[in-house]
């Protein structure tokens, strides 16, 4: 199904302004990143994790946690479409 992660992908969690990646088999932490606040959305495309937070969209390498890119828009992200 389209919701399946690629094989070997870590389980990614957001908690108290941080994102954590853990090994789904062992539960060991692979990496973590500090954020400036709580994310509103997390999604993964191929080997890239995207984090929506306020007016920002940030991307990270899902395997290492290394930041890839940051975009800033004019509006806050929300759960609704006007």
PDB file of C-alpha atoms in Angstrom:
ATOM      1  CA  UNK A   1       0.000   0.000   0.000  1.00  0.00           C
ATOM      2  CA  UNK A   2       1.080   3.603  -0.455  1.00  0.00           C
ATOM      3  CA  UNK A   3       1.405   4.084   3.323  1.00  0.00           C
ATOM      4  CA  UNK A   4       4.201   1.542   3.744  1.00  0.00           C
ATOM      5  CA  UNK A   5       7.598   2.964   4.598  1.00  0.00           C
ATOM      6  CA  UNK A   6      10.628   1.880   2.590  1.00  0.00           C
ATOM      7  CA  UNK A   7      12.389  -1.176   4.026  1.00  0.00           C
ATOM      8  CA  UNK A   8      14.819  -0.224   6.780  1.00  0.00           C
ATOM      9  CA  UNK A   9      13.141   3.088   7.583  1.00  0.00           C
ATOM     10  CA  UNK A  10      13.247   4.152  11.204  1.00  0.00           C
ATOM     11  CA  UNK A  11      10.104   4.850  13.187  1.00  0.00           C
ATOM     12  CA  UNK A  12       9.906   8.650  13.567  1.00  0.00           C
ATOM     13  CA  UNK A  13       8.195  10.296  16.541  1.00  0.00           C
ATOM     14  CA  UNK A  14       7.653  13.912  17.578  1.00  0.00           C
ATOM     15  CA  UNK A  15       7.667  14.823  21.281  1.00  0.00           C
ATOM     16  CA  UNK A  16       8.108  18.156  23.083  1.00  0.00           C
ATOM     17  CA  UNK A  17       9.705  20.044  20.209  1.00  0.00           C
ATOM     18  CA  UNK A  18      11.984  17.207  19.134  1.00  0.00           C
ATOM     19  CA  UNK A  19      11.854  14.499  16.506  1.00  0.00           C
ATOM     20  CA  UNK A  20      13.298  11.072  17.222  1.00  0.00           C
ATOM     21  CA  UNK A  21      14.048   8.180  14.901  1.00  0.00           C
ATOM     22  CA  UNK A  22      14.192   4.715  16.409  1.00  0.00           C
ATOM     23  CA  UNK A  23      15.000   1.338  14.930  1.00  0.00           C
ATOM     24  CA  UNK A  24      11.650  -0.483  14.549  1.00  0.00           C
ATOM     25  CA  UNK A  25      13.258  -3.855  15.307  1.00  0.00           C
ATOM     26  CA  UNK A  26      15.340  -3.001  18.391  1.00  0.00           C
ATOM     27  CA  UNK A  27      13.850   0.254  19.687  1.00  0.00           C
ATOM     28  CA  UNK A  28      17.324   1.868  19.725  1.00  0.00           C
ATOM     29  CA  UNK A  29      17.477   5.604  19.020  1.00  0.00           C
ATOM     30  CA  UNK A  30      19.078   6.277  15.632  1.00  0.00           C
ATOM     31  CA  UNK A  31      19.026  10.086  15.789  1.00  0.00           C
ATOM     32  CA  UNK A  32      17.134  13.102  17.077  1.00  0.00           C
ATOM     33  CA  UNK A  33      16.730  16.772  16.127  1.00  0.00           C
ATOM     34  CA  UNK A  34      15.674  19.735  18.254  1.00  0.00           C
ATOM     35  CA  UNK A  35      12.922  21.904  16.782  1.00  0.00           C
ATOM     36  CA  UNK A  36      11.887  25.430  17.720  1.00  0.00           C
ATOM     37  CA  UNK A  37       8.371  24.209  18.648  1.00  0.00           C
ATOM     38  CA  UNK A  38       5.845  21.457  18.081  1.00  0.00           C
ATOM     39  CA  UNK A  39       5.465  20.163  14.500  1.00  0.00           C
ATOM     40  CA  UNK A  40       1.963  20.007  13.014  1.00  0.00           C
ATOM     41  CA  UNK A  41       2.760  17.327  10.430  1.00  0.00           C
ATOM     42  CA  UNK A  42       5.414  14.703   9.686  1.00  0.00           C
ATOM     43  CA  UNK A  43       5.549  12.814   6.405  1.00  0.00           C
ATOM     44  CA  UNK A  44       8.113  10.813   4.480  1.00  0.00           C
ATOM     45  CA  UNK A  45       8.792  10.633   0.748  1.00  0.00           C
ATOM     46  CA  UNK A  46      11.420   8.083  -0.225  1.00  0.00           C
ATOM     47  CA  UNK A  47      14.390   8.692   2.131  1.00  0.00           C
ATOM     48  CA  UNK A  48      13.382  12.239   3.117  1.00  0.00           C
ATOM     49  CA  UNK A  49      11.388  13.204   6.210  1.00  0.00           C
ATOM     50  CA  UNK A  50       9.354  16.420   5.963  1.00  0.00           C
ATOM     51  CA  UNK A  51       8.336  18.374   9.067  1.00  0.00           C
ATOM     52  CA  UNK A  52       5.690  21.104   8.969  1.00  0.00           C
ATOM     53  CA  UNK A  53       6.003  23.625  11.773  1.00  0.00           C
ATOM     54  CA  UNK A  54       4.282  27.019  11.770  1.00  0.00           C
ATOM     55  CA  UNK A  55       5.310  28.789   8.564  1.00  0.00           C
ATOM     56  CA  UNK A  56       8.185  26.364   7.931  1.00  0.00           C
ATOM     57  CA  UNK A  57       8.612  23.167   6.005  1.00  0.00           C
ATOM     58  CA  UNK A  58      11.862  21.416   6.901  1.00  0.00           C
ATOM     59  CA  UNK A  59      13.361  18.273   5.404  1.00  0.00           C
ATOM     60  CA  UNK A  60      15.752  15.752   6.941  1.00  0.00           C
ATOM     61  CA  UNK A  61      17.570  12.669   5.720  1.00  0.00           C
ATOM     62  CA  UNK A  62      15.503   9.888   7.303  1.00  0.00           C
ATOM     63  CA  UNK A  63      18.521   7.602   7.842  1.00  0.00           C
ATOM     64  CA  UNK A  64      20.914  10.082   9.474  1.00  0.00           C
ATOM     65  CA  UNK A  65      18.669  12.932  10.658  1.00  0.00           C
ATOM     66  CA  UNK A  66      20.846  15.437   8.814  1.00  0.00           C
ATOM     67  CA  UNK A  67      18.959  18.611   7.829  1.00  0.00           C
ATOM     68  CA  UNK A  68      18.472  18.857   4.058  1.00  0.00           C
ATOM     69  CA  UNK A  69      16.490  22.028   3.420  1.00  0.00           C
ATOM     70  CA  UNK A  70      14.192  24.617   5.017  1.00  0.00           C
ATOM     71  CA  UNK A  71      11.406  26.604   3.344  1.00  0.00           C
ATOM     72  CA  UNK A  72       9.461  29.475   4.916  1.00  0.00           C
ATOM     73  CA  UNK A  73       6.023  30.459   3.639  1.00  0.00           C
ATOM     74  CA  UNK A  74       3.786  33.468   4.223  1.00  0.00           C
ATOM     75  CA  UNK A  75       1.113  31.590   6.207  1.00  0.00           C
ATOM     76  CA  UNK A  76       0.900  29.293   9.228  1.00  0.00           C
ATOM     77  CA  UNK A  77       0.135  25.673   8.403  1.00  0.00           C
ATOM     78  CA  UNK A  78      -3.312  24.567   9.537  1.00  0.00           C
ATOM     79  CA  UNK A  79      -5.563  21.542   9.517  1.00  0.00           C
ATOM     80  CA  UNK A  80      -8.112  23.160   7.219  1.00  0.00           C
ATOM     81  CA  UNK A  81      -8.235  24.425   3.671  1.00  0.00           C
ATOM     82  CA  UNK A  82      -9.933  27.827   3.237  1.00  0.00           C
TER      83      UNK A  82
END
